[in-house]
CSV table of C-alpha atoms in Angstrom, one decimal:
chain,number,residue,atom,x,y,z
A,1,MET,CA,12.7,12.0,-37.2
A,2,GLU,CA,9.0,11.8,-37.2
A,3,LYS,CA,7.5,9.7,-34.4
A,4,ARG,CA,4.6,7.4,-35.2
A,5,ILE,CA,2.0,6.4,-32.6
A,6,LEU,CA,-0.6,3.7,-32.8
A,7,ILE,CA,-3.7,4.3,-30.7
A,8,ILE,CA,-6.3,1.5,-30.1
A,9,ASP,CA,-9.5,2.3,-28.4
A,10,ASP,CA,-13.1,1.2,-29.1
A,11,ASP,CA,-14.4,4.7,-28.4
A,12,PRO,CA,-14.3,6.8,-31.7
A,13,ALA,CA,-14.5,10.1,-29.7
A,14,VAL,CA,-11.4,9.2,-27.7
A,15,LEU,CA,-9.5,8.3,-30.8
A,16,TYR,CA,-10.5,11.6,-32.5
A,17,ALA,CA,-9.6,13.8,-29.5
A,18,ILE,CA,-6.2,12.2,-28.9
A,19,LYS,CA,-5.3,12.1,-32.6
A,20,ARG,CA,-6.2,15.8,-33.0
A,21,VAL,CA,-4.0,16.9,-30.1
A,22,LEU,CA,-1.0,14.7,-31.0
A,23,THR,CA,-1.1,15.6,-34.7
A,24,GLN,CA,-1.0,19.3,-33.8
A,25,ARG,CA,2.2,18.6,-31.9
A,26,GLY,CA,3.9,16.9,-34.8
A,27,PHE,CA,3.3,13.2,-34.2
A,28,ILE,CA,2.1,10.9,-37.0
A,29,VAL,CA,-0.9,9.1,-35.4
A,30,TYR,CA,-2.7,5.9,-36.5
A,31,THR,CA,-6.0,5.0,-34.9
A,32,LEU,CA,-7.9,1.7,-34.6
A,33,GLU,CA,-11.1,0.8,-32.9
A,34,SER,CA,-9.9,-2.9,-32.5
A,35,PRO,CA,-6.6,-4.6,-32.7
A,36,ASP,CA,-7.7,-6.7,-35.7
A,37,ARG,CA,-5.6,-4.6,-38.2
A,38,MET,CA,-2.8,-3.8,-35.7
A,39,GLU,CA,-0.2,-5.8,-37.7
A,40,GLU,CA,-0.4,-3.3,-40.5
A,41,TYR,CA,1.0,-0.5,-38.3
A,42,ILE,CA,2.9,-2.0,-35.3
A,43,ASP,CA,6.2,-2.5,-37.1
A,44,LYS,CA,6.4,1.1,-38.2
A,45,CYS,CA,5.3,2.7,-34.9
A,46,HIS,CA,7.4,3.9,-32.0
A,47,LEU,CA,4.7,3.8,-29.4
A,48,LEU,CA,1.4,1.9,-28.7
A,49,VAL,CA,-1.4,3.6,-26.7
A,50,VAL,CA,-4.1,1.0,-26.0
A,51,ASP,CA,-7.2,0.8,-23.9
A,52,ILE,CA,-7.2,-2.0,-21.4
A,53,ARG,CA,-10.8,-2.9,-22.0
A,54,LEU,CA,-11.6,-3.3,-25.7
A,55,MET,CA,-14.8,-4.5,-27.3
A,56,ASN,CA,-13.7,-8.0,-28.2
A,57,ARG,CA,-10.3,-8.4,-26.6
A,58,SER,CA,-8.3,-7.1,-23.6
A,59,GLY,CA,-5.5,-4.6,-24.2
A,60,ILE,CA,-3.5,-6.6,-21.8
A,61,GLU,CA,-3.8,-9.7,-24.0
A,62,VAL,CA,-2.8,-7.6,-27.0
A,63,VAL,CA,0.4,-6.5,-25.4
A,64,MET,CA,1.2,-10.0,-24.0
A,65,ASP,CA,0.9,-11.4,-27.5
A,66,LEU,CA,3.3,-8.8,-28.8
A,67,ARG,CA,5.8,-9.5,-26.0
A,68,SER,CA,5.6,-13.3,-26.6
A,69,ARG,CA,6.6,-12.6,-30.2
A,70,GLY,CA,9.5,-10.4,-29.1
A,71,ILE,CA,7.9,-7.1,-30.1
A,72,ASN,CA,9.0,-4.8,-27.3
A,73,ILE,CA,7.3,-1.5,-28.4
A,74,PRO,CA,6.8,0.9,-25.5
A,75,VAL,CA,3.2,0.9,-24.3
A,76,ILE,CA,0.9,3.3,-22.5
A,77,PHE,CA,-2.3,1.8,-21.2
A,78,ILE,CA,-5.5,3.9,-20.8
A,79,THR,CA,-8.6,2.8,-18.9
A,80,ALA,CA,-11.8,4.1,-17.4
A,81,TYR,CA,-11.7,1.4,-14.7
A,82,THR,CA,-9.8,1.0,-11.4
A,83,ASP,CA,-9.4,-2.7,-11.7
A,84,PHE,CA,-6.6,-4.2,-9.5
A,85,ASP,CA,-6.0,-7.3,-11.7
A,86,ASN,CA,-5.6,-5.3,-14.9
A,87,ILE,CA,-3.5,-2.5,-13.4
A,88,VAL,CA,-1.0,-4.9,-11.8
A,89,GLN,CA,-0.7,-6.9,-15.0
A,90,ALA,CA,-0.2,-3.8,-17.1
A,91,SER,CA,2.5,-2.6,-14.7
A,92,LYS,CA,4.2,-6.0,-14.8
A,93,LEU,CA,4.3,-5.9,-18.6
A,94,GLY,CA,6.6,-2.9,-18.3
A,95,ALA,CA,4.0,-0.2,-19.3
A,96,VAL,CA,5.5,3.3,-19.5
A,97,ASP,CA,2.4,4.5,-17.7
A,98,ILE,CA,-1.3,3.7,-17.0
A,99,LEU,CA,-3.6,6.7,-17.4
A,100,LYS,CA,-7.2,6.8,-15.9
A,101,LYS,CA,-9.9,8.3,-18.1
A,102,PRO,CA,-10.6,11.1,-18.2
A,103,PHE,CA,-6.9,12.2,-18.2
A,104,ASP,CA,-5.2,15.5,-18.8
A,105,ILE,CA,-3.6,15.8,-22.2
A,106,GLU,CA,-0.5,17.0,-20.4
A,107,ASP,CA,-0.3,13.7,-18.6
A,108,LEU,CA,-0.4,11.8,-21.9
A,109,LEU,CA,2.2,14.0,-23.4
A,110,ARG,CA,4.5,13.6,-20.4
A,111,ALA,CA,4.1,9.8,-20.7
A,112,ILE,CA,4.8,9.9,-24.4
A,113,ASN,CA,8.0,11.9,-23.9
A,114,VAL,CA,9.2,9.3,-21.3
A,115,ALA,CA,8.3,6.4,-23.6
A,116,LEU,CA,10.1,7.8,-26.6
A,117,ASP,CA,13.2,8.7,-24.6
A,118,ARG,CA,13.7,5.4,-22.7
A,119,ASP,CA,14.9,1.9,-23.7
A,120,LYS,CA,12.4,-0.8,-24.9
A,121,GLY,CA,10.4,-2.4,-22.2
A,122,ARG,CA,11.0,-5.8,-20.5
A,123,ILE,CA,9.0,-8.9,-21.2
A,124,VAL,CA,7.2,-10.3,-18.2
A,125,ASP,CA,5.4,-13.6,-18.3
A,126,HIS,CA,1.7,-13.9,-17.5
A,127,TYR,CA,0.9,-14.7,-13.9
A,128,GLU,CA,-2.1,-15.9,-11.8
A,129,GLU,CA,-3.5,-13.4,-9.3
A,130,GLU,CA,-4.2,-15.0,-6.0
A,131,HIS,CA,-5.5,-12.1,-4.0
A,132,LYS,CA,-8.4,-9.6,-4.3
A,133,VAL,CA,-8.2,-6.0,-3.3
A,134,VAL,CA,-10.9,-3.4,-3.7
A,135,GLY,CA,-10.6,0.3,-4.6
A,136,ALA,CA,-12.3,2.7,-7.0
A,137,SER,CA,-10.5,5.9,-6.1
A,138,LYS,CA,-7.6,7.6,-8.0
A,139,ALA,CA,-5.5,7.1,-4.9
A,140,MET,CA,-5.9,3.4,-5.0
A,141,PHE,CA,-5.4,3.4,-8.7
A,142,GLU,CA,-1.9,4.7,-8.0
A,143,VAL,CA,-1.3,2.2,-5.2
A,144,PHE,CA,-2.3,-0.6,-7.6
A,145,LYS,CA,0.2,0.7,-10.2
A,146,LYS,CA,3.0,0.7,-7.6
A,147,VAL,CA,2.2,-2.8,-6.5
A,148,GLY,CA,2.6,-4.0,-10.0
A,149,ILE,CA,5.9,-2.2,-10.4
A,150,ALA,CA,7.2,-3.5,-7.1
A,151,SER,CA,6.2,-7.0,-8.1
A,152,THR,CA,8.7,-6.9,-11.1
A,153,ASN,CA,11.8,-6.3,-9.0
A,154,ASP,CA,13.5,-7.0,-5.6
A,155,LEU,CA,13.8,-3.4,-4.4
A,156,ASN,CA,13.2,-2.8,-0.7
A,157,VAL,CA,9.7,-1.4,-0.3
A,158,LEU,CA,8.4,0.9,2.4
A,159,ILE,CA,4.6,0.9,2.8
A,160,THR,CA,3.3,3.9,4.8
A,161,GLY,CA,-0.2,4.8,6.1
A,162,GLU,CA,-2.4,4.9,9.2
A,163,THR,CA,-3.4,1.9,11.2
A,164,GLY,CA,-6.1,-0.1,9.5
A,165,VAL,CA,-5.5,1.0,5.9
A,166,GLY,CA,-4.3,-2.4,4.8
A,167,LYS,CA,-0.5,-2.1,4.7
A,168,ASP,CA,-0.1,-5.8,5.4
A,169,LEU,CA,-2.5,-6.7,2.6
A,170,VAL,CA,-0.4,-4.6,0.1
A,171,ALA,CA,2.7,-6.4,1.3
A,172,ARG,CA,1.2,-9.7,0.6
A,173,LEU,CA,-0.1,-8.6,-2.8
A,174,ILE,CA,3.5,-7.6,-3.8
A,175,HIS,CA,4.8,-11.0,-2.7
A,176,ALA,CA,1.9,-12.9,-4.4
A,177,ASN,CA,2.5,-11.2,-7.7
A,178,SER,CA,6.3,-11.4,-7.7
A,179,ASN,CA,8.7,-14.2,-8.8
A,180,ARG,CA,9.0,-15.1,-5.2
A,181,LYS,CA,5.3,-16.1,-4.9
A,182,ASN,CA,6.1,-19.8,-4.4
A,183,GLY,CA,8.5,-18.9,-1.5
A,184,PRO,CA,7.6,-18.1,2.1
A,185,PHE,CA,6.0,-14.8,3.2
A,186,VAL,CA,7.3,-14.3,6.8
A,187,VAL,CA,6.0,-11.5,9.0
A,188,VAL,CA,7.8,-9.9,11.9
A,189,ASN,CA,5.3,-7.7,13.8
A,190,CYS,CA,7.8,-5.4,15.5
A,191,PRO,CA,5.7,-4.0,18.4
A,192,SER,CA,4.6,-7.4,19.5
A,193,VAL,CA,8.2,-8.7,19.9
A,194,PRO,CA,9.9,-7.9,23.3
A,195,TRP,CA,12.9,-5.8,22.4
A,196,ASP,CA,15.3,-8.0,24.3
A,197,LEU,CA,14.2,-10.9,22.2
A,198,PHE,CA,14.1,-9.2,18.9
A,199,GLU,CA,17.5,-10.6,17.7
A,200,VAL,CA,16.4,-14.1,18.8
A,201,GLU,CA,13.1,-13.7,16.8
A,202,LEU,CA,14.8,-12.4,13.7
A,203,PHE,CA,18.1,-14.4,13.7
A,204,GLY,CA,17.3,-17.5,15.8
A,205,TYR,CA,19.8,-19.1,18.2
A,206,VAL,CA,22.1,-22.1,18.6
A,207,LYS,CA,21.9,-24.7,21.2
A,208,GLY,CA,23.4,-23.5,24.5
A,209,ALA,CA,23.2,-19.8,23.6
A,210,PHE,CA,21.4,-19.1,26.8
A,211,THR,CA,19.6,-21.0,29.6
A,212,GLY,CA,16.8,-23.0,28.1
A,213,ALA,CA,18.2,-23.1,24.6
A,214,THR,CA,18.3,-26.9,24.3
A,215,THR,CA,18.2,-27.0,20.5
A,216,ASP,CA,19.0,-24.8,17.6
A,217,ARG,CA,16.1,-22.6,16.5
A,218,LYS,CA,15.8,-20.8,13.1
A,219,GLY,CA,14.8,-17.2,13.2
A,220,LYS,CA,12.4,-15.4,10.9
A,221,ALA,CA,15.2,-14.3,8.6
A,222,GLU,CA,16.2,-17.9,7.8
A,223,LEU,CA,12.6,-19.0,7.5
A,224,ALA,CA,12.0,-16.4,4.8
A,225,ASN,CA,14.9,-17.7,2.6
A,226,GLY,CA,13.8,-17.7,-1.0
A,227,GLY,CA,10.8,-15.5,-0.2
A,228,THR,CA,9.8,-12.2,1.4
A,229,LEU,CA,10.5,-10.9,4.9
A,230,PHE,CA,7.9,-8.4,6.0
A,231,LEU,CA,8.8,-6.2,9.0
A,232,ASN,CA,5.5,-4.5,10.1
A,233,GLU,CA,5.5,-1.2,12.1
A,234,ILE,CA,9.2,-0.8,11.7
A,235,GLY,CA,8.9,2.7,13.1
A,236,ASP,CA,8.5,1.2,16.6
A,237,LEU,CA,11.9,-0.5,16.5
A,238,PRO,CA,14.2,0.9,19.2
A,239,TYR,CA,17.3,2.9,18.0
A,240,LYS,CA,19.8,0.5,19.6
A,241,LEU,CA,18.5,-2.4,17.4
A,242,GLN,CA,18.5,-0.5,14.2
A,243,ALA,CA,22.2,-0.8,13.4
A,244,LYS,CA,22.1,-4.6,13.4
A,245,LEU,CA,19.0,-4.6,11.2
A,246,LEU,CA,20.8,-2.2,8.8
A,247,SER,CA,23.8,-4.6,8.5
A,248,PHE,CA,21.5,-7.5,7.8
A,249,ILE,CA,19.6,-5.6,5.1
A,250,GLU,CA,22.8,-4.6,3.4
A,251,ARG,CA,24.5,-7.9,3.5
A,252,LYS,CA,21.6,-10.4,3.8
A,253,ALA,CA,23.8,-12.3,6.2
A,254,PHE,CA,23.7,-12.7,10.0
A,255,TYR,CA,25.0,-14.7,13.0
A,256,PRO,CA,22.4,-16.6,15.1
A,257,VAL,CA,22.4,-15.6,18.7
A,258,GLY,CA,25.3,-17.5,20.3
A,259,GLY,CA,26.5,-18.8,16.9
A,260,THR,CA,29.9,-18.4,15.2
A,261,LYS,CA,28.9,-19.4,11.7
A,262,GLU,CA,27.5,-16.7,9.5
A,263,ILE,CA,24.3,-17.5,7.6
A,264,THR,CA,23.5,-15.9,4.2
A,265,VAL,CA,19.9,-15.8,2.9
A,266,ASP,CA,18.1,-14.8,-0.2
A,267,VAL,CA,15.2,-12.6,0.9
A,268,ARG,CA,13.2,-9.6,-0.3
A,269,PHE,CA,12.5,-6.9,2.3
A,270,ILE,CA,9.1,-5.1,2.7
A,271,PHE,CA,8.6,-2.7,5.5
A,272,ALA,CA,5.5,-0.9,6.8
A,273,THR,CA,4.9,1.9,9.3
A,274,ASN,CA,2.1,4.2,10.5
A,275,ARG,CA,4.7,6.6,11.9
A,276,ASN,CA,6.4,9.6,10.2
A,277,LEU,CA,10.0,8.3,9.9
A,278,LYS,CA,11.4,11.6,8.8
A,279,GLU,CA,10.2,13.2,12.0
A,280,LEU,CA,11.7,10.3,14.0
A,281,ILE,CA,15.0,10.9,12.2
A,282,ALA,CA,14.9,14.6,13.1
A,283,GLU,CA,14.2,13.7,16.7
A,284,GLY,CA,17.2,11.2,16.7
A,285,LYS,CA,14.9,8.2,17.1
A,286,PHE,CA,15.5,6.6,13.8
A,287,ARG,CA,18.6,6.1,11.7
A,288,GLU,CA,18.7,8.0,8.5
A,289,ASP,CA,20.9,5.4,6.7
A,290,LEU,CA,18.4,2.7,7.7
A,291,TYR,CA,15.5,4.8,6.3
A,292,HIS,CA,17.2,5.2,2.9
A,293,ARG,CA,18.1,1.5,2.7
A,294,MET,CA,14.5,0.6,3.5
A,295,ASN,CA,12.9,3.1,1.2
A,296,GLN,CA,14.1,2.2,-2.2
A,297,MET,CA,10.5,2.4,-3.2
A,298,GLU,CA,7.6,3.8,-1.2
A,299,ILE,CA,3.9,3.0,-1.4
A,300,HIS,CA,1.7,5.4,0.6
A,301,ILE,CA,-1.9,4.3,1.3
A,302,PRO,CA,-4.1,7.2,2.1
A,303,PRO,CA,-6.7,7.0,4.9
A,304,LEU,CA,-10.2,5.9,4.0
A,305,ARG,CA,-11.6,9.4,4.8
A,306,GLU,CA,-9.6,10.8,2.0
A,307,ARG,CA,-10.9,8.3,-0.6
A,308,LYS,CA,-14.6,8.2,-0.1
A,309,GLU,CA,-15.1,6.6,-3.5
A,310,ASP,CA,-13.8,3.4,-2.1
A,311,ILE,CA,-16.4,3.1,0.7
A,312,GLU,CA,-19.3,1.7,-1.3
A,313,PRO,CA,-17.3,-1.0,-3.2
A,314,LEU,CA,-15.6,-2.0,0.1
A,315,ILE,CA,-19.0,-2.3,1.7
A,316,ASN,CA,-20.2,-4.6,-1.1
A,317,HIS,CA,-17.0,-6.6,-0.9
A,318,PHE,CA,-17.4,-7.1,2.9
A,319,ILE,CA,-21.1,-8.1,2.5
A,320,ALA,CA,-20.0,-10.8,0.0
A,321,MET,CA,-17.3,-11.9,2.5
A,322,VAL,CA,-19.7,-12.1,5.5
A,323,ASN,CA,-22.3,-14.0,3.4
A,324,ARG,CA,-19.7,-16.5,2.4
A,325,GLU,CA,-18.0,-16.9,5.8
A,326,LEU,CA,-21.1,-17.0,8.0
A,327,GLY,CA,-23.8,-18.2,5.6
A,328,LEU,CA,-25.8,-15.0,5.8
A,329,LYS,CA,-28.1,-13.7,3.0
A,330,ILE,CA,-27.4,-10.0,3.0
A,331,THR,CA,-28.5,-8.5,-0.3
A,332,GLY,CA,-27.2,-4.9,0.1
A,333,ILE,CA,-27.2,-1.7,2.1
A,334,SER,CA,-29.9,0.9,2.2
A,335,LYS,CA,-29.4,4.4,0.7
A,336,LYS,CA,-29.7,6.0,4.2
A,337,ALA,CA,-27.1,3.6,5.7
A,338,LEU,CA,-24.8,4.2,2.8
A,339,GLU,CA,-25.1,8.0,3.2
A,340,LEU,CA,-24.2,7.6,6.9
A,341,ALA,CA,-21.1,5.5,5.9
A,342,LEU,CA,-20.0,8.2,3.4
A,343,LYS,CA,-20.2,10.9,6.1
A,344,HIS,CA,-18.4,8.9,8.8
A,345,PRO,CA,-14.7,9.8,9.4
A,346,TRP,CA,-13.5,6.2,9.6
A,347,TYR,CA,-10.6,6.9,11.9
A,348,GLY,CA,-10.1,3.1,12.1
A,349,ASN,CA,-9.9,3.1,8.3
A,350,VAL,CA,-10.8,-0.1,6.3
A,351,ARG,CA,-10.4,-2.3,9.3
A,352,GLU,CA,-13.1,-0.3,11.1
A,353,LEU,CA,-15.4,-0.4,8.1
A,354,LYS,CA,-15.1,-4.2,7.9
A,355,ASN,CA,-16.0,-4.6,11.6
A,356,VAL,CA,-19.0,-2.3,11.3
A,357,ILE,CA,-20.3,-4.1,8.2
A,358,TYR,CA,-19.8,-7.5,9.9
A,359,LYS,CA,-21.7,-6.4,13.0
A,360,ALA,CA,-24.5,-4.9,10.9
A,361,ALA,CA,-24.7,-8.0,8.8
A,362,ILE,CA,-24.9,-10.4,11.8
A,363,ASP,CA,-27.7,-8.2,13.3
A,364,THR,CA,-29.6,-8.1,10.0
A,365,LYS,CA,-29.0,-11.8,9.0
A,366,ALA,CA,-30.9,-11.5,5.7
A,367,GLY,CA,-32.0,-8.7,3.3
A,368,VAL,CA,-30.9,-5.1,3.2
A,369,ILE,CA,-28.7,-3.6,5.9
A,370,GLU,CA,-30.8,-0.6,7.1
A,371,SER,CA,-28.5,0.8,9.8
A,372,LEU,CA,-24.9,0.8,10.9
A,373,PRO,CA,-23.5,0.7,14.4
A,374,LEU,CA,-21.6,3.9,14.0
A,375,LYS,CA,-22.2,5.6,17.4
A,376,GLU,CA,-19.0,6.3,19.2
A,377,GLU,CA,-18.7,3.8,22.0
A,378,ARG,CA,-17.4,4.9,25.4
A,379,ALA,CA,-14.1,3.1,26.2
A,380,LYS,CA,-15.1,0.1,28.2
A,381,GLY,CA,-18.4,1.8,29.0
A,382,PHE,CA,-16.8,4.5,31.2
A,383,SER,CA,-17.2,8.2,31.1
A,384,LEU,CA,-14.1,10.5,30.9
A,385,GLU,CA,-14.4,11.3,34.6
A,386,GLU,CA,-14.7,7.6,35.5
A,387,MET,CA,-11.6,6.7,33.4
A,388,LEU,CA,-9.6,9.5,35.1
A,389,ASP,CA,-10.7,8.2,38.5
A,390,LEU,CA,-9.4,4.7,37.5
A,391,TYR,CA,-6.2,6.2,36.2
A,392,ILE,CA,-5.5,8.2,39.4
A,393,SER,CA,-6.4,5.3,41.7
A,394,SER,CA,-3.9,3.1,39.8
A,395,LYS,CA,-1.1,5.5,40.7
A,396,LYS,CA,1.0,5.7,43.8
A,397,GLU,CA,1.1,9.2,45.4
A,398,SER,CA,4.8,9.5,44.5
A,399,GLU,CA,3.8,8.9,40.8
A,400,LEU,CA,1.1,11.6,40.6
A,401,ALA,CA,3.7,14.4,40.0
A,402,ASN,CA,4.4,12.9,36.6
A,403,ALA,CA,0.8,11.9,35.8
A,404,LEU,CA,-0.2,15.2,34.0
A,405,GLU,CA,2.8,15.0,31.8
A,406,GLU,CA,2.1,11.4,31.0
A,407,LEU,CA,-1.5,12.1,30.1
A,408,GLU,CA,-0.5,15.0,27.9
A,409,THR,CA,2.1,12.9,26.2
A,410,THR,CA,-0.3,10.0,25.6
A,411,PHE,CA,-3.0,12.4,24.3
A,412,ILE,CA,-0.6,14.1,21.8
A,413,ARG,CA,0.7,10.7,20.6
A,414,ARG,CA,-2.8,9.4,20.0
A,415,LEU,CA,-3.7,12.5,18.0
A,416,LEU,CA,-0.5,12.1,15.9
A,417,GLU,CA,-1.4,8.5,15.3
A,418,ARG,CA,-5.0,9.4,14.3
A,419,TYR,CA,-3.8,12.1,11.8
A,420,GLY,CA,-0.9,10.1,10.4
A,421,GLY,CA,1.8,12.1,12.1
A,422,ASN,CA,0.6,15.4,10.6
A,423,LYS,CA,2.0,17.9,13.2
A,424,SER,CA,0.5,20.9,11.6
A,425,LYS,CA,-3.0,19.4,11.8
A,426,VAL,CA,-2.5,18.3,15.5
A,427,ALA,CA,-1.2,21.7,16.4
A,428,GLN,CA,-4.2,23.4,14.8
A,429,LEU,CA,-6.6,21.1,16.6
A,430,LEU,CA,-4.9,21.8,20.0
A,431,GLY,CA,-4.8,25.6,19.3
A,432,ILE,CA,-1.1,25.8,19.6
A,433,SER,CA,1.8,26.6,17.3
A,434,ARG,CA,3.8,23.9,15.5
A,435,ASN,CA,6.9,25.1,17.4
A,436,THR,CA,5.1,24.7,20.7
A,437,LEU,CA,4.0,21.1,19.7
A,438,ASN,CA,7.6,20.3,18.7
A,439,ALA,CA,8.9,21.6,22.1
A,440,LYS,CA,6.4,19.4,23.9
A,441,LEU,CA,7.4,16.4,21.8
A,442,LYS,CA,11.1,17.1,22.5
A,443,GLU,CA,10.3,17.2,26.2
């Protein structure tokens, strides 16, 4: 059976190129520069390929109108722009795929094959976007798409990436665009909770559970009922606590500390970590069953140094923020300062960039930012020798035997954190083999 495809794009060159390739592959292709005559073709077509930004109307609006009338034709969106609002909306409308121009024809053919083989898409109502996120790179384009997909379901999501890339922001975006957006968004920051109090923090306690428990107290799990529970930096959770967390995730039920009555909650789980969980599993420090339960869908946020295209729009975004928050009148950034920003490694990622722009803006007060405070600051103003002197003087003589090992361990861990758990990279930087590094980590 011949497959008919309708393509709507206000660029005649794009229409010609796509039609020529698809016709050669046996498809019947109709092309329109606007959706005005779409009704003549839509009923006889098996697939719609539409640009998100059209001359007089949004492709999103076109598809929403079709969905509201019960027309569930599979859709592939194409766009030249990395726009969070539109990409998330397109994903929530059940788009088969969203392709960024210029795209490879093989990517389009792959999406077409998926569209023609699968069931008709779901209808999703229009929603109001409450948050703003900035990104112009292909990597962030993919992140936006996954945020949109995650917002349409209740799958457990694992967000990975280095410290400072914005994992918490992505978690909040998923919640804000989901059908739980009117419910609570509750955060458990795992490293900041003393491990002997983790169960109390998560599950709460009943009166008389321990000395000082004079009243019942709800835990974060119960407070998140009807909304989203976000467990940040889950890779730091001790192994002995992971079994109880796994049970809670699977059953969505728990006993408060000291309680005998089980409580059931309706929550959506989102997790985040800057650590390599697969390596922790191999080292026996993280449960594999917990990992698979958490990771029903993964969203990885690359470090800023791997997506330089995002630096300039982020700078402009932070300038607008600092002007609004502090009443400054910064009009932009100089070409020289921007070039320095593009060359900087940004090991602190987006968080570091924001801090640098805020400091520069406060110093500048008005006009163009001419320079950025990018010089590496010495930790607390001390040289390496001074810091070592302080470290040694803080130890008892009986503790010095283990000091060298402690320093080496801390140094290797810091490198692993900086390079996102990439052992091969760290081994290369240290001039040792990966096996040697693994042996040191095992010790």
